Amino acid sequence: AIRMTQSPSSFSASTGDRVTITCRASQGISSYLAWYQQKPGKAPKLLIYAASSLQSGVPSRFSGSGSGTDFTLTISCLQSEDFATYYCQQYYSYPPTFGQGTKLEIK
Amino acid sequence: EVQLVESGGGLVQPGGSLRLSCAASGFTFSSYSMNWVRQAPGKGLEWVSYISSSSSTIYYADSVKGRFTISRDNAKNSLYLQMNSLRDEDTAVYYCARAYDGDYAHFDYWGQGTLVTVSS
């Protein structure tokens, strides 16, 4: 199975900050990469698919980039509602696998 | 509006069985592949199983292969997960999730989840 490694696992930031989360695949996955946001007690929500395509209804402050093995999720100007856990996921091959998550907390 | 509503979770003893259901609405269910994804308490997301729109293609995670069975009834707009020989480590919230397009796709809609607790 392809291993997905996110960094950092957690960090603190302030509203208005620009933040970047990194996801690395153990082998090349082209652009078959999605990012999800999950808040406590809620289901994951799709933010980005195909590495850089913004899901309908997701604010434009979210963006994704990368291909092959290295990917990033950037939030350009943190809002209070963005404090959550973020997961990357590869769907290049079975089984689909997720990163361990990055918990974004308020500083 | 796309809606996925899971049901059937609960407390079961190790070795027991449970059947989860996922009722779909707001889209043409028969045109989409579906997945089950689980999340153990305080842990990350783990994909469990996939079924194509016509049920012709099915995949399982190694951790559940031989114990879980995924199925669907397109006439009833419903997805199922039959879970047998349950273990403590199967304790999790189980989500059904729609695959956007085909066998290799991201999950664009998720249900709210149903909690399965395996404990004696």
Tab-separated table of C-alpha atoms in Angstrom:
chain	number	residue	atom	x	y	z
A	1	ALA	CA	0.000	0.000	0.000
A	2	ILE	CA	1.116	3.561	-0.653
A	3	ARG	CA	2.033	5.374	2.543
A	4	MET	CA	0.978	8.999	2.909
A	5	THR	CA	2.939	11.127	5.373
A	6	GLN	CA	1.747	14.558	6.452
A	7	SER	CA	3.737	17.252	8.186
A	8	PRO	CA	3.406	18.696	10.630
A	9	SER	CA	1.103	16.450	12.684
A	10	SER	CA	-0.147	19.499	14.538
A	11	PHE	CA	0.602	23.166	14.860
A	12	SER	CA	-0.801	26.423	16.163
A	13	ALA	CA	-1.588	29.480	14.086
A	14	SER	CA	-3.528	32.723	14.314
A	15	THR	CA	-6.425	34.028	12.261
A	16	GLY	CA	-5.087	35.839	9.234
A	17	ASP	CA	-2.001	33.638	8.966
A	18	ARG	CA	-0.961	31.849	5.811
A	19	VAL	CA	-0.398	28.167	6.504
A	20	THR	CA	0.935	25.281	4.483
A	21	ILE	CA	0.522	21.568	5.138
A	22	THR	CA	2.690	19.041	3.337
A	23	CYS	CA	1.822	15.525	2.207
A	24	ARG	CA	4.343	13.059	0.814
A	25	ALA	CA	3.520	9.783	-0.935
A	26	SER	CA	5.813	6.760	-0.653
A	27	GLN	CA	5.664	6.384	-4.445
A	28	GLY	CA	4.477	8.497	-7.354
A	29	ILE	CA	0.726	9.064	-7.525
A	30	SER	CA	0.568	11.577	-10.387
A	31	SER	CA	-2.143	14.046	-9.316
A	32	TYR	CA	-4.481	11.510	-7.691
A	33	LEU	CA	-4.503	13.412	-4.415
A	34	ALA	CA	-7.362	14.854	-2.372
A	35	TRP	CA	-7.498	17.001	0.752
A	36	TYR	CA	-10.277	16.797	3.365
A	37	GLN	CA	-11.165	18.922	6.374
A	38	GLN	CA	-12.686	17.347	9.453
A	39	LYS	CA	-14.107	19.075	12.496
A	40	PRO	CA	-14.749	17.260	15.796
A	41	GLY	CA	-17.763	14.980	15.629
A	42	LYS	CA	-18.336	15.689	11.944
A	43	ALA	CA	-17.719	13.845	8.700
A	44	PRO	CA	-14.755	14.771	6.517
A	45	LYS	CA	-15.412	17.415	3.894
A	46	LEU	CA	-13.717	17.442	0.495
A	47	LEU	CA	-11.648	20.571	-0.148
A	48	ILE	CA	-9.307	19.780	-3.038
A	49	TYR	CA	-9.176	16.957	-5.590
A	50	ALA	CA	-6.772	16.129	-8.402
A	51	ALA	CA	-4.101	17.830	-6.284
A	52	SER	CA	-5.143	21.369	-7.183
A	53	SER	CA	-8.839	21.494	-8.144
A	54	LEU	CA	-11.062	23.332	-5.683
A	55	GLN	CA	-14.284	21.527	-4.786
A	56	SER	CA	-17.420	23.523	-5.498
A	57	GLY	CA	-18.415	25.736	-2.587
A	58	VAL	CA	-14.996	25.697	-0.913
A	59	PRO	CA	-13.553	29.165	-0.249
A	60	SER	CA	-10.797	30.305	-2.593
A	61	ARG	CA	-8.395	30.829	0.318
A	62	PHE	CA	-7.794	27.061	0.082
A	63	SER	CA	-5.420	25.889	-2.628
A	64	GLY	CA	-3.475	22.751	-3.449
A	65	SER	CA	-0.377	22.018	-5.468
A	66	GLY	CA	2.050	19.270	-6.331
A	67	SER	CA	2.331	16.089	-8.338
A	68	GLY	CA	4.238	12.842	-8.160
A	69	THR	CA	5.166	12.403	-4.514
A	70	ASP	CA	5.061	15.872	-2.924
A	71	PHE	CA	1.929	17.920	-2.315
A	72	THR	CA	0.870	20.963	-0.333
A	73	LEU	CA	-2.362	22.429	0.980
A	74	THR	CA	-2.253	26.166	1.572
A	75	ILE	CA	-4.750	28.324	3.439
A	76	SER	CA	-3.993	31.888	2.439
A	77	CYS	CA	-5.685	33.765	5.282
A	78	LEU	CA	-6.845	31.634	8.200
A	79	GLN	CA	-10.387	32.136	9.410
A	80	SER	CA	-11.774	30.932	12.735
A	81	GLU	CA	-13.782	28.217	11.006
A	82	ASP	CA	-10.613	26.727	9.478
A	83	PHE	CA	-9.314	25.324	12.756
A	84	ALA	CA	-9.777	21.613	12.175
A	85	THR	CA	-7.895	18.468	11.199
A	86	TYR	CA	-6.788	18.056	7.593
A	87	TYR	CA	-6.145	14.791	5.775
A	88	CYS	CA	-4.583	14.028	2.426
A	89	GLN	CA	-5.635	10.922	0.501
A	90	GLN	CA	-4.236	9.146	-2.536
A	91	TYR	CA	-6.588	7.415	-4.941
A	92	TYR	CA	-3.959	6.354	-7.480
A	93	SER	CA	-4.092	2.722	-6.447
A	94	TYR	CA	-5.922	0.380	-4.108
A	95	PRO	CA	-6.158	0.534	-1.220
A	96	PRO	CA	-6.832	4.272	-1.083
A	97	THR	CA	-4.792	5.592	1.811
A	98	PHE	CA	-4.912	8.667	4.019
A	99	GLY	CA	-2.250	10.658	5.746
A	100	GLN	CA	-2.257	10.584	9.539
A	101	GLY	CA	-3.823	14.032	9.728
A	102	THR	CA	-2.680	17.540	10.610
A	103	LYS	CA	-4.467	19.216	13.501
A	104	LEU	CA	-4.572	22.980	13.140
A	105	GLU	CA	-5.136	24.756	16.438
A	106	ILE	CA	-5.648	28.340	17.468
A	107	LYS	CA	-2.540	30.055	18.865
B	1	GLU	CA	-29.036	18.066	-2.265
B	2	VAL	CA	-26.891	14.973	-1.922
B	3	GLN	CA	-27.570	13.122	1.325
B	4	LEU	CA	-26.046	9.959	2.729
B	5	VAL	CA	-27.484	8.635	5.983
B	6	GLU	CA	-25.882	5.676	7.751
B	7	SER	CA	-27.637	3.450	10.256
B	8	GLY	CA	-27.222	0.112	11.969
B	9	GLY	CA	-24.354	0.832	14.327
B	10	GLY	CA	-24.358	-0.201	17.945
B	11	LEU	CA	-22.710	-2.290	20.639
B	12	VAL	CA	-21.772	-5.849	19.699
B	13	GLN	CA	-19.652	-8.505	21.388
B	14	PRO	CA	-16.407	-9.751	19.865
B	15	GLY	CA	-17.182	-12.417	17.293
B	16	GLY	CA	-20.605	-10.954	16.639
B	17	SER	CA	-22.169	-9.514	13.496
B	18	LEU	CA	-23.708	-6.233	12.444
B	19	ARG	CA	-25.142	-4.872	9.211
B	20	LEU	CA	-24.707	-1.222	8.358
B	21	SER	CA	-26.894	0.615	5.879
B	22	CYS	CA	-26.440	3.859	3.988
B	23	ALA	CA	-29.505	5.520	2.455
B	24	ALA	CA	-28.727	7.794	-0.469
B	25	SER	CA	-30.796	10.630	-1.888
B	26	GLY	CA	-30.420	13.723	-4.040
B	27	PHE	CA	-28.495	12.020	-6.845
B	28	THR	CA	-28.746	9.062	-9.229
B	29	PHE	CA	-27.401	6.412	-6.865
B	30	SER	CA	-27.095	3.747	-9.559
B	31	SER	CA	-24.557	5.881	-11.454
B	32	TYR	CA	-22.002	6.177	-8.658
B	33	SER	CA	-19.492	3.900	-7.000
B	34	MET	CA	-19.540	3.917	-3.206
B	35	ASN	CA	-17.171	3.330	-0.321
B	36	TRP	CA	-17.081	2.631	3.389
B	37	VAL	CA	-14.448	4.468	5.430
B	38	ARG	CA	-13.961	4.128	9.182
B	39	GLN	CA	-12.372	6.126	11.960
B	40	ALA	CA	-11.416	4.584	15.285
B	41	PRO	CA	-11.882	6.839	18.317
B	42	GLY	CA	-9.261	9.582	18.270
B	43	LYS	CA	-7.568	8.125	15.195
B	44	GLY	CA	-7.315	8.851	11.490
B	45	LEU	CA	-9.319	7.716	8.505
B	46	GLU	CA	-9.106	4.173	7.153
B	47	TRP	CA	-10.695	3.066	3.894
B	48	VAL	CA	-12.657	-0.184	4.313
B	49	SER	CA	-14.363	-1.197	1.079
B	50	TYR	CA	-15.432	-0.121	-2.422
B	51	ILE	CA	-18.249	-1.190	-4.728
B	52	SER	CA	-18.760	-0.034	-8.299
B	53	SER	CA	-22.095	1.299	-9.560
B	54	SER	CA	-23.154	-2.065	-10.975
B	55	SER	CA	-21.551	-4.125	-8.174
B	56	SER	CA	-19.211	-5.657	-10.754
B	57	THR	CA	-16.059	-4.473	-8.966
B	58	ILE	CA	-15.503	-4.811	-5.225
B	59	TYR	CA	-12.410	-4.168	-3.123
B	60	TYR	CA	-11.663	-4.641	0.572
B	61	ALA	CA	-8.963	-3.521	2.936
B	62	ASP	CA	-6.787	-6.412	4.063
B	63	SER	CA	-7.898	-5.758	7.647
B	64	VAL	CA	-11.512	-6.738	6.863
B	65	LYS	CA	-11.153	-9.126	3.914
B	66	GLY	CA	-13.031	-12.360	4.528
B	67	ARG	CA	-15.064	-10.852	7.377
B	68	PHE	CA	-16.915	-7.898	5.811
B	69	THR	CA	-19.140	-7.900	2.731
B	70	ILE	CA	-20.165	-4.780	0.833
B	71	SER	CA	-23.312	-4.740	-1.278
B	72	ARG	CA	-25.829	-2.338	-2.725
B	73	ASP	CA	-29.450	-2.248	-3.897
B	74	ASN	CA	-29.804	0.360	-6.611
B	75	ALA	CA	-33.596	-0.001	-6.615
B	76	LYS	CA	-33.626	1.033	-2.959
B	77	ASN	CA	-30.823	3.631	-3.251
B	78	SER	CA	-29.000	1.832	-0.488
B	79	LEU	CA	-25.488	0.669	0.360
B	80	TYR	CA	-24.716	-2.018	2.919
B	81	LEU	CA	-21.831	-3.415	4.924
B	82	GLN	CA	-22.253	-6.818	6.504
B	83	MET	CA	-19.693	-7.189	9.275
B	84	ASN	CA	-18.998	-10.638	10.712
B	85	SER	CA	-16.459	-11.973	13.194
B	86	LEU	CA	-16.110	-8.520	14.695
B	87	ARG	CA	-12.995	-7.666	16.692
B	88	ASP	CA	-12.202	-4.991	19.252
B	89	GLU	CA	-10.155	-3.170	16.615
B	90	ASP	CA	-13.238	-2.785	14.399
B	91	THR	CA	-14.606	-0.247	16.881
B	92	ALA	CA	-15.008	2.956	14.889
B	93	VAL	CA	-17.338	5.426	13.296
B	94	TYR	CA	-18.229	4.058	9.877
B	95	TYR	CA	-18.895	6.509	7.050
B	96	CYS	CA	-20.310	5.833	3.638
B	97	ALA	CA	-18.766	8.028	0.971
B	98	ARG	CA	-19.571	8.592	-2.686
B	99	ALA	CA	-16.818	8.150	-5.239
B	100	TYR	CA	-16.825	11.071	-7.650
B	101	ASP	CA	-16.190	9.187	-10.874
B	102	GLY	CA	-15.233	5.577	-11.397
B	103	ASP	CA	-12.901	3.171	-9.668
B	104	TYR	CA	-10.099	5.673	-8.963
B	105	ALA	CA	-11.785	8.694	-7.499
B	106	HIS	CA	-11.859	10.985	-4.541
B	107	PHE	CA	-14.811	10.937	-2.153
B	108	ASP	CA	-16.977	13.963	-2.760
B	109	TYR	CA	-19.834	13.361	-0.311
B	110	TRP	CA	-19.841	11.643	3.076
B	111	GLY	CA	-22.555	10.583	5.470
B	112	GLN	CA	-22.582	11.636	9.123
B	113	GLY	CA	-21.332	8.238	10.263
B	114	THR	CA	-22.592	5.462	12.521
B	115	LEU	CA	-20.694	4.233	15.573
B	116	VAL	CA	-19.834	0.567	15.932
B	117	THR	CA	-18.532	-0.520	19.315
B	118	VAL	CA	-17.117	-4.023	19.717
B	119	SER	CA	-16.771	-4.888	23.363
B	120	SER	CA	-17.652	-7.603	25.843
